[in-house]
XYZ file of C-alpha atoms in Angstrom:
485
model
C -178.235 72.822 -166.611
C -174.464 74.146 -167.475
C -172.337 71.620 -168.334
C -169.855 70.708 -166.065
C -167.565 68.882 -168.826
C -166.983 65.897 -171.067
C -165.489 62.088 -169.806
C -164.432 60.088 -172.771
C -162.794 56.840 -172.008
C -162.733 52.901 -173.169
C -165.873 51.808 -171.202
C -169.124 53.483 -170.586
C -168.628 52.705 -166.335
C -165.037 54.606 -166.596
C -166.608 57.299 -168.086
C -169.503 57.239 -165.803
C -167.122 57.294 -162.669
C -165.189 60.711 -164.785
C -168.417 62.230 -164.998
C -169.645 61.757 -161.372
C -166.490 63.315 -160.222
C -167.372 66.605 -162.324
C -170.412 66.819 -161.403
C -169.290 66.748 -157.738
C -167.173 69.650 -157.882
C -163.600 68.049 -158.912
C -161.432 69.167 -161.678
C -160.562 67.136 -164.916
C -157.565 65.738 -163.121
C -159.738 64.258 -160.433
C -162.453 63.302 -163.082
C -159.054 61.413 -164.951
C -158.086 59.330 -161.372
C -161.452 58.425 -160.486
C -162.256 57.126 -164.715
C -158.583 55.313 -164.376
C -159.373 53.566 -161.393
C -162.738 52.570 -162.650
C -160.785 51.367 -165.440
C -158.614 48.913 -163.503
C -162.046 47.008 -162.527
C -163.486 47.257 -165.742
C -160.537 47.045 -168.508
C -158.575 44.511 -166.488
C -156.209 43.523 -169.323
C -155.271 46.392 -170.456
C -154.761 48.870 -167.533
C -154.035 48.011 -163.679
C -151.970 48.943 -160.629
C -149.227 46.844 -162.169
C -148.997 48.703 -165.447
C -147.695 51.953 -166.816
C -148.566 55.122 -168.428
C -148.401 59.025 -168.889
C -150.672 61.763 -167.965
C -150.785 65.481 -169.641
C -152.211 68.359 -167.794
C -152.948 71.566 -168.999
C -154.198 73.733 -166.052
C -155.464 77.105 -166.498
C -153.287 80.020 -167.059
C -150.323 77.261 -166.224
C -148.050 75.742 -168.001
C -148.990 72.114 -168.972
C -146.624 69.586 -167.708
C -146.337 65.621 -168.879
C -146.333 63.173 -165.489
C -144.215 59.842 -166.658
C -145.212 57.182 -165.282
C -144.333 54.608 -167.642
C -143.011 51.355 -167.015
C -138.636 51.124 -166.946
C -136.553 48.601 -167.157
C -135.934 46.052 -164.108
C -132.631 45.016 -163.487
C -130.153 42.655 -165.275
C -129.275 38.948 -165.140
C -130.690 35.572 -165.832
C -134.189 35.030 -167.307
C -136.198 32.514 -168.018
C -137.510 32.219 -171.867
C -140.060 34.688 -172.657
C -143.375 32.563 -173.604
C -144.850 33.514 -176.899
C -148.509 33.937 -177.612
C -150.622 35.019 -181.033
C -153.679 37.182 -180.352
C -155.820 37.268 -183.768
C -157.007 40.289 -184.586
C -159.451 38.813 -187.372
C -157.770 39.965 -190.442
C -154.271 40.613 -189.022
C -151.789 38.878 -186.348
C -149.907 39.889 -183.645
C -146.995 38.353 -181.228
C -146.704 39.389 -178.007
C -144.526 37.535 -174.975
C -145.139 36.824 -171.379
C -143.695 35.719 -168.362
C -142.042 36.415 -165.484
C -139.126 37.556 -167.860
C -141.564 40.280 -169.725
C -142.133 42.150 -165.946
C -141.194 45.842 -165.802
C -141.213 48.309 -163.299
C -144.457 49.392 -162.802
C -145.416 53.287 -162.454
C -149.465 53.374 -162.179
C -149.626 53.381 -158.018
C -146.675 56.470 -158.124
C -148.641 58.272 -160.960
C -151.599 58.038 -159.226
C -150.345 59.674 -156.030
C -148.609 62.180 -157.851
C -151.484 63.839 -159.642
C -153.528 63.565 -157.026
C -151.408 65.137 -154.592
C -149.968 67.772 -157.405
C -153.160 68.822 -159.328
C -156.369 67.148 -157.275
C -159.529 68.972 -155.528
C -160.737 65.707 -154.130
C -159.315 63.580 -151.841
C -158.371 60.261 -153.068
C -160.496 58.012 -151.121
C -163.620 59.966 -151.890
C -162.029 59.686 -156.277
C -161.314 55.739 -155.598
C -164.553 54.669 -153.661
C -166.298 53.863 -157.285
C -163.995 51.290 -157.914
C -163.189 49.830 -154.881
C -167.251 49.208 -154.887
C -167.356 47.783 -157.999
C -164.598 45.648 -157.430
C -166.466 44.053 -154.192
C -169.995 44.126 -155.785
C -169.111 43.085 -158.941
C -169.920 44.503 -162.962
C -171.381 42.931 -165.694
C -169.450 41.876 -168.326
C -170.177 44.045 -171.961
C -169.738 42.808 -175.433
C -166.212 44.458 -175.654
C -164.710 43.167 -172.808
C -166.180 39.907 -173.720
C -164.384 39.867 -176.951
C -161.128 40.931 -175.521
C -161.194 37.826 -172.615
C -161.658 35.930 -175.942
C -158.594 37.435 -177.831
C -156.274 38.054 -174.724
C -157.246 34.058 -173.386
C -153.585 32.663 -173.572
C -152.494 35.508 -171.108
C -155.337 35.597 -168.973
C -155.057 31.700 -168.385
C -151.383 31.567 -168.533
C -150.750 30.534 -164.782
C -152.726 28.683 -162.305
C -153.144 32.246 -160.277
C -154.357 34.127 -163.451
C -157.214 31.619 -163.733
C -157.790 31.294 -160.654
C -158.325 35.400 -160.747
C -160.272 35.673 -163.961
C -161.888 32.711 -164.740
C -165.738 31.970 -163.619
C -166.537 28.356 -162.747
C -163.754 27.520 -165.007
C -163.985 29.686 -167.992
C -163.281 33.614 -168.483
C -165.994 35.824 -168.475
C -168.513 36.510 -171.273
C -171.289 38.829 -172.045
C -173.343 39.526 -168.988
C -171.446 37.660 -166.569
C -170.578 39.350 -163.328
C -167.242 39.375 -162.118
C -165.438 40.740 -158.809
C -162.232 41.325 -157.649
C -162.030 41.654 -154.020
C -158.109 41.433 -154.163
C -158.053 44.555 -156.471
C -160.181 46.377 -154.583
C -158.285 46.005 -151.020
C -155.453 47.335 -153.322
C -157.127 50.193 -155.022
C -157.961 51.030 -151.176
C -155.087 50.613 -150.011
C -153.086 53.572 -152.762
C -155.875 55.621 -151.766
C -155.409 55.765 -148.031
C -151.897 55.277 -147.693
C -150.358 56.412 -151.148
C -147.742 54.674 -153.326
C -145.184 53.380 -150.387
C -146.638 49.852 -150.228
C -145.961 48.747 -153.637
C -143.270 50.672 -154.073
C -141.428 50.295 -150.519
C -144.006 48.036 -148.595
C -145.243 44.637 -148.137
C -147.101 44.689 -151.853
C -143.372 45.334 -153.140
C -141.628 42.909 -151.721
C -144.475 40.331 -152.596
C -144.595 41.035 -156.050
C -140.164 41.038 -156.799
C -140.156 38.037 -154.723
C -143.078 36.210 -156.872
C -141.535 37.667 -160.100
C -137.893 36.607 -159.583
C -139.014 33.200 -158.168
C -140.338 32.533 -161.396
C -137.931 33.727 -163.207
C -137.908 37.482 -163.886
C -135.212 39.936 -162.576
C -137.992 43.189 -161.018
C -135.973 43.529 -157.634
C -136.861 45.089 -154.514
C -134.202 47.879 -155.408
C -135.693 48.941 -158.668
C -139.403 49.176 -157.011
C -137.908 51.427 -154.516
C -135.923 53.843 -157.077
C -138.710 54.316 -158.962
C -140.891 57.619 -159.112
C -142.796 59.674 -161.396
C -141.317 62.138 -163.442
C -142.624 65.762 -164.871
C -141.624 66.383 -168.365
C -141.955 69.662 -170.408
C -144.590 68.217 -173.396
C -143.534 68.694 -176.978
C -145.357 71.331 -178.842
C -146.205 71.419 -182.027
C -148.065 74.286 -184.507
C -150.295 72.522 -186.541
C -152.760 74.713 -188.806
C -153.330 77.722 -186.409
C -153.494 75.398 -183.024
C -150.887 74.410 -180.899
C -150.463 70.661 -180.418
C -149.195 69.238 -177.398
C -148.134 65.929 -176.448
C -145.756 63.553 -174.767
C -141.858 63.698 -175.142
C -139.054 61.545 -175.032
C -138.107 59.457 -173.996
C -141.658 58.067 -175.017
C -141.499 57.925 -178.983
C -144.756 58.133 -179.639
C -145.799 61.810 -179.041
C -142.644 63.249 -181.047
C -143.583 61.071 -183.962
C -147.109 62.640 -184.113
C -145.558 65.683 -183.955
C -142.741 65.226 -187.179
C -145.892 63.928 -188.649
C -148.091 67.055 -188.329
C -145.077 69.678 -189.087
C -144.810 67.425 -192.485
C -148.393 67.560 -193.126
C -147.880 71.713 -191.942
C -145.225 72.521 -194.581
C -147.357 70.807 -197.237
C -150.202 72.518 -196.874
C -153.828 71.847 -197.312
C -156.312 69.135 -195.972
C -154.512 66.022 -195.921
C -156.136 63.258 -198.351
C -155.293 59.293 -197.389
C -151.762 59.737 -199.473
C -150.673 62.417 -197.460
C -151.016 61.386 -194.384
C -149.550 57.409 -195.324
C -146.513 59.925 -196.720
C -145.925 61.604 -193.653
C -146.798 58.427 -191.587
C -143.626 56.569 -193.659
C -141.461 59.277 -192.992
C -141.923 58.962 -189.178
C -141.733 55.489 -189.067
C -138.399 55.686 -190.964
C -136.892 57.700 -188.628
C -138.104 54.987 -185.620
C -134.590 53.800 -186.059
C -131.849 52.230 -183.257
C -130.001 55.842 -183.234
C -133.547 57.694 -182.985
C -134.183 55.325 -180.034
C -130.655 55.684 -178.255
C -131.165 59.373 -178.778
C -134.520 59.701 -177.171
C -132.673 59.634 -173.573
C -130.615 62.710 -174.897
C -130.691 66.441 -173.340
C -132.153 68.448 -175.581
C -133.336 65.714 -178.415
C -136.794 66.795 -179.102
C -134.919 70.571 -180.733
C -132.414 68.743 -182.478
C -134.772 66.150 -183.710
C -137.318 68.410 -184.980
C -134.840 71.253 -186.425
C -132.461 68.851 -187.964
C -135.516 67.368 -190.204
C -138.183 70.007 -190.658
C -135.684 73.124 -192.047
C -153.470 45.333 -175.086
C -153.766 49.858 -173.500
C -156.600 52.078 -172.466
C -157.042 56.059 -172.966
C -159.046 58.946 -170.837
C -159.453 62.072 -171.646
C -161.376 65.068 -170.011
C -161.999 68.318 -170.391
C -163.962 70.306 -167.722
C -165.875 74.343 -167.523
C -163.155 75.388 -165.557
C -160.354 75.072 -168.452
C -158.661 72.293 -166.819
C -157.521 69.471 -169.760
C -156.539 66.227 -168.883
C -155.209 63.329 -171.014
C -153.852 59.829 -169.376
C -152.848 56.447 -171.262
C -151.861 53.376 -169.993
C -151.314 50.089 -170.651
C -150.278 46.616 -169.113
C -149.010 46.118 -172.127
C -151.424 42.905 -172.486
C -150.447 41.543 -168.997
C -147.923 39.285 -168.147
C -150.077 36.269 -166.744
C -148.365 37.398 -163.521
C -150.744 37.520 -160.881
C -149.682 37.768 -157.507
C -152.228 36.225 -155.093
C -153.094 38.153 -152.365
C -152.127 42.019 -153.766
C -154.666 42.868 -156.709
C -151.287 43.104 -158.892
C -151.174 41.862 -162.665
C -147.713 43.145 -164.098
C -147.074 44.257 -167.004
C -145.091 42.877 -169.686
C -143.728 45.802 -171.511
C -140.530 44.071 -171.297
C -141.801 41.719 -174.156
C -143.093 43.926 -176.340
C -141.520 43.832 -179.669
C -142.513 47.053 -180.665
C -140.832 48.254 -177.271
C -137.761 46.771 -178.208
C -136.961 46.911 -181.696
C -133.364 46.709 -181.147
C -133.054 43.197 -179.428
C -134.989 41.895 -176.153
C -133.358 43.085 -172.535
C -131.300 46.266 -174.284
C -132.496 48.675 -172.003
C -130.303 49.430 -169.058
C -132.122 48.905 -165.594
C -133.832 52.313 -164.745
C -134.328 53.552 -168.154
C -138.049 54.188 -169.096
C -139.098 52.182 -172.284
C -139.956 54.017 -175.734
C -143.507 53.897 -175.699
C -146.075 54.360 -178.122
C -148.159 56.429 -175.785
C -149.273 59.652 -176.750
C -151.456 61.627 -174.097
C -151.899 64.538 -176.332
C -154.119 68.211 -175.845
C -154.690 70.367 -179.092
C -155.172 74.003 -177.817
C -156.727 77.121 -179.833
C -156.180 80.736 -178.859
C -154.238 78.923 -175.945
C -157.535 76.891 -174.176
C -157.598 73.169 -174.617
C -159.894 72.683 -177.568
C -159.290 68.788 -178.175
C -158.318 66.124 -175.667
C -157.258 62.837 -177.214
C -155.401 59.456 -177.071
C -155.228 56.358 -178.129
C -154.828 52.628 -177.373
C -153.470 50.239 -180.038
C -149.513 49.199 -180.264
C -148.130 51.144 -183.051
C -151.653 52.008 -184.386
C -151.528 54.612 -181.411
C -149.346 57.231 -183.553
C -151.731 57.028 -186.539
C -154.667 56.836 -185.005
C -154.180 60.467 -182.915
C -152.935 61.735 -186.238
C -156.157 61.139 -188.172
C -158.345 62.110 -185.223
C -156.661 65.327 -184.820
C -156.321 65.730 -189.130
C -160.049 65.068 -188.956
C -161.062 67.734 -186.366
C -159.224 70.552 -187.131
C -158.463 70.126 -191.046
C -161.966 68.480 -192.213
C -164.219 69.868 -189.785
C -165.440 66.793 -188.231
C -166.851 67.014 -184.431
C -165.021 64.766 -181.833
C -167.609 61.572 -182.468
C -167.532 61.427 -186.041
C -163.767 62.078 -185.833
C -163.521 58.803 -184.191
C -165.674 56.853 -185.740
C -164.023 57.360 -189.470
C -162.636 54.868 -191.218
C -158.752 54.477 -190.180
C -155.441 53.703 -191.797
C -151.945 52.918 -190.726
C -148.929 52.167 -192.434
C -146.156 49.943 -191.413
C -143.454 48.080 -192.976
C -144.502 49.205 -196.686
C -148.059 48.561 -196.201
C -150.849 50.352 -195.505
C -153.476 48.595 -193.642
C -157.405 50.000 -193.616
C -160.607 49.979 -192.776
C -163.851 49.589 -195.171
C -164.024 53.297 -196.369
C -160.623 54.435 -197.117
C -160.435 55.127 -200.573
C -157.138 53.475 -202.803
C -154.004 55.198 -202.889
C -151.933 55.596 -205.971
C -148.626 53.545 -205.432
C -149.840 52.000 -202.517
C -150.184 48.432 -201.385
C -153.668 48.240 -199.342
C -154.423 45.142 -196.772
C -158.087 45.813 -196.418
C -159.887 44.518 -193.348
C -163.184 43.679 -193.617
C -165.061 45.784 -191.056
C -164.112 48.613 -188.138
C -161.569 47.016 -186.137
C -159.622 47.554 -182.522
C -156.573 46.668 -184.123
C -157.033 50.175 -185.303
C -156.391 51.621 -181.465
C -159.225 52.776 -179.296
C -158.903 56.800 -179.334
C -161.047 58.820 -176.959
C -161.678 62.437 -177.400
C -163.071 64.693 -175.398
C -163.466 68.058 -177.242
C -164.836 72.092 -176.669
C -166.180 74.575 -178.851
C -164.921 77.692 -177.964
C -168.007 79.781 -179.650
C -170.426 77.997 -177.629
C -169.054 76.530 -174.647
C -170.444 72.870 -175.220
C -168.908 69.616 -174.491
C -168.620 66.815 -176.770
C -166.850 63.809 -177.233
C -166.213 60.820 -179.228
C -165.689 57.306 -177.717
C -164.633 54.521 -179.742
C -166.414 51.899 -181.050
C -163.422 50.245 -181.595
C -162.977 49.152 -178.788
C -166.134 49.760 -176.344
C -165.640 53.724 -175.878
C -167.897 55.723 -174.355
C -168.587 59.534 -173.158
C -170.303 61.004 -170.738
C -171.205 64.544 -170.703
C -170.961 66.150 -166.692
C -174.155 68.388 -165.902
């Protein structure tokens, strides 16, 4: 049978629900919505209708086009004290703060509607009816998500209505349990038939500012109802006779990528582990409070480039018909806001450090936060060739830069591009996986085995000669792919 196309995404049932959509007759945009809604049943920690994210289309013969939807800044005034929590990653550490205070503006419900009304075949009921099932029936917990209810317990437990949502006769769930969410699936429903107005303008708005400010965050009424999705041009990069494209300011991530790859570019050759730590340090030097400020400028990614070259989930499809689609978000690692009664668990990009390296609460109200995030589509002879993206933090820029270094400069198909061993460098050390050789003049914090602290990058990938589909889905962090016939 011809194949139809390739679903690779951070859980074999979000895949699954990608796949079923391609084989139905829907584009890779449709495949994306139906694999991201999945995802909100299945990855409920690190996606959701109360998180934020970015999706890159290339269409064929069109111009691709970037559709940010990430999460902004609420309003100003009095907070209460971010809460701090420590998720342990094994053989590394990380901070991350909740509460009401760490709410954003959430963009998923707007995003949603947008592609689906700009780029979809399929209606959205008929894309949304996998999830809103499994939501009511239920799923079975895998070893993954197991693992990350273990890791991500502080937040999930944090308030009497996040237990009372996740936990199972009094503890969260573990392998093989079934869970269900019948609140998240009236709301999944609920976008589908009547679009983003309720939680933007509606009664699921008005619920969630008044919960959130009654508790001590400042997400108003006002900034729900200002907020929309907004089309970007992407940033393009040559890299090694393809064209890279990826997300723009004011998202950080996708220009770093790209400084990274023009470095690699000028110097020529298949980048070794020193290489790419060298061109990773030079982008993360540049990841400064000016670079930051100047992300919101007309006209930065040019000046940028020229002046200098003289807990988040990941889908990415690619279908027969030339259609590439690439979609990250992230709830950051949730908030431990629940509000009862709407399916919502927002975000708390607010308290992410890496979000705000400049001081908590700097961004004015409105502005979009500097994400990470890197939707990005590699094309060759101008057809998408490589779909990838990544989960992870800051590991999201350095993961996509190995994948991609892998594929086109070492040969590697889109599994085996995934699956090798990773390294990422930050603050004068390089951390790294079992595999990755030493570097000269390098200070390595080796972990012991493949870890998710590494990001969870899905890649969905076609071979122009032949035609055929294939994909890599991380192990990482439970990925999966699922090839449409």
């Amino acid at each position: 049978m011809a194949e139809r196309g390739v679903v690779a995404a951070g859980h074999p049932l979000t895949a699954q629900a990608g796949a079923d959509i391609l084989r139905a007759g829907g584009n890779a945009v449709d495949a994306a919505l139906a694999a991201l809604m999945m995802a909100f049943m299945v990855e409920p920690l690190l996606t959701g209708l109360g998180a934020g994210g970015y999706m890159l289309v290339a269409p064929p013969g069109g111009e691709p086009v970037l559709l940010d939807f990430n999460v902004a800044a609420p309003s100003g005034g009095d907070r209460a004290p971010l809460d701090a929590v420590v998720v342990d990653f094994g053989d590394a550490v990380q901070v991350f703060h909740i509460g009401a205070s760490s709410c954003g503006v959430y963009g998923v419900p707007a995003g949603v509607a947008t592609a689906a009304a700009r780029f979809g075949s399929v209606p959205l009921p008929e894309l949304a009816a996998p999830a809103v099932r499994a939501a009511r029936e239920g799923i079975a917990t895998n070893a993954t998500q197991a693992l990350l209810w273990d890791l991500l317990a502080p937040i999930a437990t944090a308030t009497p209505e996040a237990r009372a949502r996740y936990e199972l006769d009094g503890a969260l769930p573990r392998e093989g349990d079934i869970v269900r969410d019948p609140d998240l699936a009236d709301a999944i429903e609920r976008l589908a038939v009547e679009g983003a107005a309720p939680f933007y303008r509606g009664d699921i708005a008005a619920a969630v500012s008044d919960w959130v400010r009654e508790r001590g965050g400042t997400l108003s009424k006002a900034d729900l109802a200002a907020y929309e999705t907004i089309p970007r041009e992407p940033v393009r990069v040559h890299y090694h006779g393809r064209q890279v494209i990826t997300n723009p300011p004011p998202s950080a991530g996708g220009i770093l990528i790209g400084y990274a790859l023009a470095l690699l570019e000028r110097a020529g050759g298949k980048p070794g582990p020193g290489a790419l730590v060298t061109a990773m340090e030079a982008a993360q030097t540049e990841r400064t409070d000016a670079f930051l400020e100047g992300l919101h400028e007309p006209d930065f990614t040019r000046t940028f480039m020229s002046s200098r070259l003289g807990s988040t989930t990941h889908v990415s499809v690619l279908d027969a018909d030339g259609w590439a689609c690439s979609v990250t978000t992230t709830n950051g690692e949730g908030s431990g806001i629940v509000v009862p009664g709407t399916g919502m668990h927002v975000n708390n990009m607010m308290g992410e450090q890496d979000l705000s390296p400049a001081g908590w609460f700097t961004h004015p109200a409105g502005r979009r936060l500097p994400s990470m995030m890197a939707p990005t589509i590699v094309l060759a002879g101008g057809r998408p060739e490589l779909v990838v993206g990544s989960a992870g933090s800051n590991r999201i820029r350095s993961a996509i830069l190995q994948v991609i270094v892998n594929a086109i400069d070492h040969g590697m198909e889109a599994q085996p591009a995934v699956d090798a061993p990773r390294l990422h460098f930050e603050d004068g050390l390089v951390y790294a996986e079992p595999g990755v050789p030493e570097i000269e003049g390098r200070t390595l914090v080796r972990f012991r085995e493949r870890n998710l602290f590494f990001g969870g990058c899905q890649a969905a990938e076609r071979r122009h000669g032949t035609g055929a589909f294939s994909g890599g889905g991380d192990p990482r962090r439970g990925g999966a792919v699922v090839i449409a016939r």
